[in-house]
Coordinates of C-alpha atoms and ligand atoms in Angstrom, one line a residue:
M196 CA 66.0 -69.0 20.9
L197 CA 62.4 -68.6 19.6
N198 CA 62.0 -69.1 15.9
K199 CA 60.2 -66.1 14.4
N200 CA 58.6 -68.2 11.7
R201 CA 56.8 -70.4 14.1
L202 CA 53.3 -69.5 15.2
R203 CA 53.2 -68.9 19.0
I204 CA 50.0 -69.7 20.8
A205 CA 49.4 -68.9 24.5
M206 CA 47.1 -71.0 26.6
Q207 CA 46.3 -71.4 30.3
K208 CA 48.9 -73.6 32.2
S209 CA 46.4 -75.0 34.7
G210 CA 42.8 -74.1 35.5
R211 CA 39.4 -74.1 34.0
L212 CA 40.5 -73.6 30.4
S213 CA 43.7 -75.6 30.2
Q214 CA 42.4 -79.1 29.5
E215 CA 39.9 -77.9 26.9
S216 CA 42.4 -75.7 25.2
A217 CA 44.9 -78.6 25.0
N218 CA 42.1 -80.9 23.6
L219 CA 41.2 -78.3 21.0
L220 CA 44.7 -78.0 19.7
I221 CA 45.2 -81.7 19.6
K222 CA 41.8 -82.2 17.8
C223 CA 43.1 -79.7 15.2
G224 CA 45.8 -82.2 14.4
I225 CA 48.7 -80.5 16.2
K226 CA 51.1 -83.1 17.5
I227 CA 52.4 -81.7 20.7
N228 CA 53.3 -82.9 24.2
L229 CA 51.5 -80.6 26.5
Q230 CA 51.9 -82.8 29.6
Q231 CA 55.3 -81.5 30.4
Q232 CA 55.7 -78.8 33.0
Q233 CA 57.4 -76.4 30.7
L234 CA 56.7 -72.9 29.6
I235 CA 57.0 -73.7 25.9
S236 CA 56.2 -76.8 23.9
F237 CA 57.0 -77.3 20.2
A238 CA 54.6 -79.1 17.8
E239 CA 56.3 -81.9 15.8
N240 CA 54.2 -81.7 12.6
M241 CA 53.5 -77.9 12.2
P242 CA 55.5 -74.7 12.9
I243 CA 53.6 -74.0 16.1
D244 CA 54.8 -73.4 19.6
V245 CA 52.5 -73.4 22.6
V246 CA 53.3 -71.1 25.5
K247 CA 51.6 -72.1 28.8
V248 CA 51.1 -69.3 31.3
R249 CA 48.6 -68.1 33.9
D250 CA 45.3 -67.1 32.1
D251 CA 45.6 -63.5 33.4
D252 CA 48.9 -63.1 31.6
I253 CA 47.5 -64.2 28.2
P254 CA 45.8 -60.9 27.1
G255 CA 49.0 -58.9 27.9
L256 CA 51.1 -61.4 25.9
V257 CA 48.8 -60.9 22.9
M258 CA 48.5 -57.1 23.2
D259 CA 52.3 -56.7 23.6
Q260 CA 52.7 -59.0 20.5
V261 CA 54.8 -61.6 22.4
V262 CA 52.6 -64.3 21.0
D263 CA 50.5 -64.5 17.8
L264 CA 47.4 -66.2 19.2
G265 CA 45.9 -66.8 22.7
I266 CA 43.1 -69.0 24.0
V267 CA 41.6 -67.0 26.7
G268 CA 38.4 -66.2 28.6
G269 CA 36.5 -63.1 27.6
N270 CA 36.6 -62.0 31.2
V271 CA 40.3 -61.6 31.5
L272 CA 40.5 -60.1 28.1
E273 CA 38.0 -57.4 28.9
E274 CA 39.6 -56.8 32.3
E275 CA 43.1 -56.2 30.7
S276 CA 41.5 -54.0 28.0
L277 CA 39.9 -51.8 30.7
K278 CA 43.2 -51.7 32.6
R279 CA 45.0 -50.5 29.5
K280 CA 42.2 -48.0 28.7
M281 CA 42.0 -49.6 25.3
D282 CA 40.4 -47.4 22.6
I283 CA 37.6 -49.4 21.1
D284 CA 38.4 -48.0 17.7
H285 CA 41.9 -49.2 17.9
P286 CA 41.8 -52.6 19.6
L287 CA 45.0 -54.2 20.7
Y288 CA 43.8 -57.6 19.6
N289 CA 41.3 -59.3 17.4
I290 CA 38.8 -61.9 18.6
I291 CA 39.0 -64.3 15.6
Q292 CA 37.0 -67.2 16.9
K293 CA 34.5 -67.7 19.7
L294 CA 35.1 -71.1 21.3
D295 CA 32.5 -73.6 22.7
F296 CA 34.0 -74.0 26.2
G297 CA 34.9 -72.0 29.3
S298 CA 31.6 -70.4 29.8
C299 CA 31.3 -68.6 33.1
R300 CA 30.1 -65.4 34.6
L301 CA 31.7 -62.7 36.7
S302 CA 29.3 -62.2 39.6
L303 CA 28.8 -60.4 42.9
S304 CA 28.2 -62.8 45.7
I305 CA 27.3 -62.4 49.3
P306 CA 27.0 -64.6 52.4
I307 CA 24.0 -67.0 51.9
N308 CA 22.1 -65.9 55.1
Q309 CA 22.3 -62.2 54.2
E310 CA 19.2 -60.6 52.7
Y311 CA 19.5 -59.1 49.2
L312 CA 17.1 -56.5 47.9
N313 CA 18.8 -55.0 44.9
I314 CA 22.1 -53.5 43.7
S315 CA 21.8 -50.6 46.1
S316 CA 22.6 -53.2 48.9
F317 CA 26.2 -52.8 47.7
N318 CA 26.3 -49.1 48.8
N319 CA 29.2 -48.6 51.3
S320 CA 30.3 -52.2 51.0
R321 CA 33.8 -53.6 50.7
I322 CA 34.3 -56.1 47.9
A323 CA 37.1 -58.6 47.3
T324 CA 38.0 -59.3 43.7
S325 CA 40.5 -60.1 41.1
Y326 CA 38.6 -58.0 38.6
P327 CA 38.7 -54.4 39.9
F328 CA 38.2 -52.8 36.5
L329 CA 35.1 -54.8 35.4
L330 CA 33.7 -54.4 38.9
T331 CA 34.3 -50.6 39.0
R332 CA 32.8 -50.1 35.6
Y333 CA 29.7 -52.0 36.5
L334 CA 29.1 -50.4 39.9
K335 CA 29.9 -46.9 38.8
K336 CA 27.2 -47.1 36.1
K337 CA 24.8 -48.0 38.8
N338 CA 26.0 -45.1 41.0
I339 CA 27.1 -47.3 43.9
E340 CA 29.6 -46.1 46.4
F341 CA 31.9 -49.0 47.3
S342 CA 35.4 -49.9 48.0
F343 CA 37.4 -52.9 46.8
F344 CA 40.6 -54.8 47.4
I345 CA 42.4 -57.2 45.2
L346 CA 42.9 -60.9 45.9
N347 CA 44.3 -62.9 43.1
G348 CA 43.3 -66.3 44.6
S349 CA 41.0 -67.6 47.3
V350 CA 38.7 -64.7 46.8
E351 CA 35.8 -66.8 48.1
I352 CA 37.1 -67.0 51.6
A353 CA 37.2 -63.2 52.2
P354 CA 33.7 -62.7 53.6
G355 CA 33.9 -65.7 55.9
A356 CA 37.2 -64.4 57.2
G357 CA 35.6 -61.1 57.9
L358 CA 37.8 -59.3 55.3
S359 CA 34.9 -58.2 53.0
D360 CA 31.2 -57.9 52.7
A361 CA 31.0 -59.4 49.3
I362 CA 33.1 -60.9 46.5
C363 CA 33.2 -60.3 42.8
D364 CA 34.5 -63.5 41.2
L365 CA 34.0 -66.0 38.5
V366 CA 31.2 -68.5 38.8
S367 CA 31.0 -71.6 36.6
T368 CA 29.2 -74.5 38.3
G369 CA 28.6 -72.5 41.5
A370 CA 30.4 -75.2 43.6
T371 CA 33.0 -72.9 44.9
L372 CA 30.4 -70.4 46.2
E373 CA 28.3 -73.1 47.7
A374 CA 31.3 -74.6 49.5
N375 CA 32.0 -71.2 51.0
G376 CA 28.5 -70.3 52.1
L377 CA 28.0 -67.6 49.5
K378 CA 25.2 -66.9 47.0
E379 CA 25.4 -65.2 43.6
V380 CA 23.2 -62.1 43.5
E381 CA 24.3 -60.1 40.5
V382 CA 25.9 -61.1 37.2
I383 CA 28.1 -58.4 36.0
Y384 CA 29.8 -60.0 32.9
S385 CA 29.2 -63.2 31.0
S386 CA 32.1 -64.8 29.3
S387 CA 33.4 -67.8 27.4
A388 CA 36.7 -68.8 25.9
C389 CA 37.9 -67.2 22.6
L390 CA 40.8 -67.3 20.2
V391 CA 42.5 -63.9 19.9
S392 CA 45.2 -62.8 17.6
R393 CA 47.7 -60.0 18.0
I394 CA 47.5 -57.0 15.7
G395 CA 50.4 -55.7 13.6
E396 CA 52.5 -57.1 10.8
I397 CA 52.2 -60.8 10.3
S398 CA 54.0 -63.0 7.6
D399 CA 52.0 -64.7 4.9
I400 CA 53.2 -68.1 6.2
K401 CA 51.8 -67.3 9.6
K402 CA 48.6 -65.9 8.1
N403 CA 48.0 -69.1 6.1
L404 CA 48.7 -71.2 9.2
I405 CA 46.2 -69.1 11.3
N406 CA 43.5 -69.5 8.6
K407 CA 44.1 -73.2 8.4
L408 CA 43.8 -73.4 12.2
I409 CA 40.6 -71.4 12.2
T410 CA 39.0 -73.7 9.6
R411 CA 40.0 -76.7 11.7
I412 CA 38.7 -75.2 14.9
Q413 CA 35.4 -74.4 13.3
G414 CA 35.3 -78.0 12.1
V415 CA 36.0 -79.3 15.6
I416 CA 33.2 -77.1 17.1
K417 CA 30.8 -78.0 14.3
A418 CA 31.5 -81.7 14.8
R419 CA 31.0 -81.5 18.5
E420 CA 27.5 -79.9 18.0
S421 CA 26.5 -82.4 15.3
K422 CA 25.4 -86.0 15.4
Y423 CA 25.2 -88.7 12.7
I424 CA 21.7 -90.3 12.9
M425 CA 20.8 -93.6 11.3
L426 CA 17.5 -95.4 11.5
H427 CA 15.1 -97.7 9.7
A428 CA 11.7 -96.2 8.8
P429 CA 8.6 -97.4 7.1
Y430 CA 8.6 -96.4 3.5
T431 CA 5.3 -94.6 3.9
K432 CA 6.5 -92.5 6.8
I433 CA 9.7 -91.1 5.3
Q434 CA 8.4 -87.5 5.3
S435 CA 7.0 -87.6 8.8
V436 CA 10.3 -89.1 10.1
I437 CA 12.4 -86.4 8.4
S438 CA 10.3 -83.6 9.6
L439 CA 11.0 -84.7 13.2
L440 CA 14.7 -84.4 12.6
H441 CA 15.6 -80.8 12.9
G442 CA 18.8 -79.5 11.5
A443 CA 19.3 -82.4 9.1
E444 CA 19.7 -81.5 5.5
H445 CA 19.5 -83.9 2.6
P446 CA 19.2 -87.2 4.3
T447 CA 20.4 -90.3 2.5
I448 CA 17.7 -92.9 1.9
S449 CA 18.7 -96.4 0.9
K450 CA 17.2 -99.8 0.5
L451 CA 17.5 -102.5 3.1
A452 CA 18.5 -106.0 2.0
G453 CA 15.6 -108.4 2.4
E454 CA 13.1 -105.8 3.6
T455 CA 10.7 -103.9 1.3
K456 CA 8.5 -102.0 3.7
K457 CA 11.3 -100.1 5.4
V458 CA 14.2 -98.0 4.2
A459 CA 17.4 -96.8 5.9
I460 CA 17.7 -93.1 6.6
H461 CA 21.1 -91.6 7.4
M462 CA 21.8 -87.9 8.1
V463 CA 24.0 -85.4 9.8
S464 CA 22.0 -83.3 12.3
S465 CA 23.2 -80.1 13.7
E466 CA 21.4 -80.9 16.9
T467 CA 21.5 -83.9 19.2
L468 CA 18.5 -86.2 19.2
F469 CA 16.5 -86.0 22.5
W470 CA 14.8 -89.0 24.0
E471 CA 11.4 -87.4 23.3
T472 CA 12.1 -87.3 19.6
M473 CA 13.4 -90.8 19.6
E474 CA 10.2 -92.0 21.2
K475 CA 8.1 -90.1 18.5
L476 CA 10.2 -91.7 15.8
K477 CA 9.6 -95.1 17.3
S478 CA 5.8 -94.5 17.4
L479 CA 6.0 -93.7 13.7
G480 CA 7.4 -97.2 13.2
A481 CA 11.1 -96.3 13.1
S482 CA 13.6 -98.9 14.5
S483 CA 17.3 -99.4 14.9
I484 CA 17.8 -95.7 15.8
L485 CA 21.4 -94.9 16.2
V486 CA 22.9 -91.5 17.3
L487 CA 26.6 -91.3 16.7
P488 CA 29.2 -88.6 17.6
I489 CA 31.1 -87.1 14.7
E490 CA 34.9 -87.1 14.9
K491 CA 35.7 -84.4 12.3
M492 CA 33.8 -82.2 9.8
M493 CA 34.6 -79.9 7.0
E494 CA 32.1 -78.1 4.8
Ligands
PRP200 C1 37.4 -69.5 39.1 C2 36.9 -68.8 40.3 C3 36.5 -69.9 41.3 C4 36.1 -71.0 40.3 C5 34.6 -71.0 40.2 O1 38.7 -69.7 39.1 O2 37.9 -68.0 40.9 O3 37.5 -70.3 42.1 O4 36.6 -70.7 39.0 O5 34.1 -72.2 39.5 P1 32.9 -73.0 40.0 O6 31.7 -72.1 40.1 O7 32.7 -74.1 39.0 O8 33.2 -73.6 41.4 P2 39.6 -69.9 37.7 O9 39.4 -71.3 37.2 O10 39.4 -68.8 36.8 O11 41.1 -69.9 38.2 P3 42.0 -68.6 38.5 O12 41.2 -67.6 39.2 O13 43.1 -69.2 39.3 O14 42.5 -68.2 37.1
ZN201 ZN1 43.1 -66.5 36.5

């Protein structure tokens, strides 16, 4: 029996988002064994249950208020919204945090050796897809006459098997298209993962837990984007060195033991340090330049 006081989070069971979703929850300090092949896993240290399902089922679980939160791709969320003819003034969910993974695009792709002029090339074509609503919205706006059929897996084999002229499917690295002799010709929707919450009554306990989780997720994302930079710089070049380090506020400058011409500069930078910048720092006389990843961050 599910406990009503525990926060339920849905995530993808297996696929492009599953590993990153699990990593995110674990980085947020949730102690949970997600390796097991079971639908629901219980956190040991927080009142949180994780429900692992097919990604396409997550928007529905959130909209039907079966779970409180879902980690899901914007593409499946938008597809389900169109399917349910969601009224934009009365959404059936809230996107509460954009996540820094799962970026992909829903694209139209055709056989590699086929010529492509423009979108009108899709007139009278037959398209295989798992995203009929997003596809229809896009092509209708462009006044294209087309037909589609639904494949919920192995969409990319349809043209080669003579079943369709084109496909409308997700592209991430492009490896799947390439392996199947297809080329991407039209991006119809760009997407990345997000954290969504259900609408409706929610207890204060759960509300507080959600807020805590959001703060931690933001901390994890921020830490992943940031670097800790340490270096030694000539005393006379402090200003030039700092001006090369974008995104770094209030560096710490300290003395070095047994060295009077140089100082140590430490800072958190919101950007990584590229080799080019490191080379410029070196030419200013900087040395012992270290760029370290940051484990956690809270502002
Ligand atoms: C998508 C899509 C392709 C693959 C593309 O599947 O259907 O198979 O990813 O990725 P690539 O460009 O990096 O090769 P997804 O992971 O969403 O799985 P699902 O369709 O089973 O949910
Ligand atoms: Zn899917």
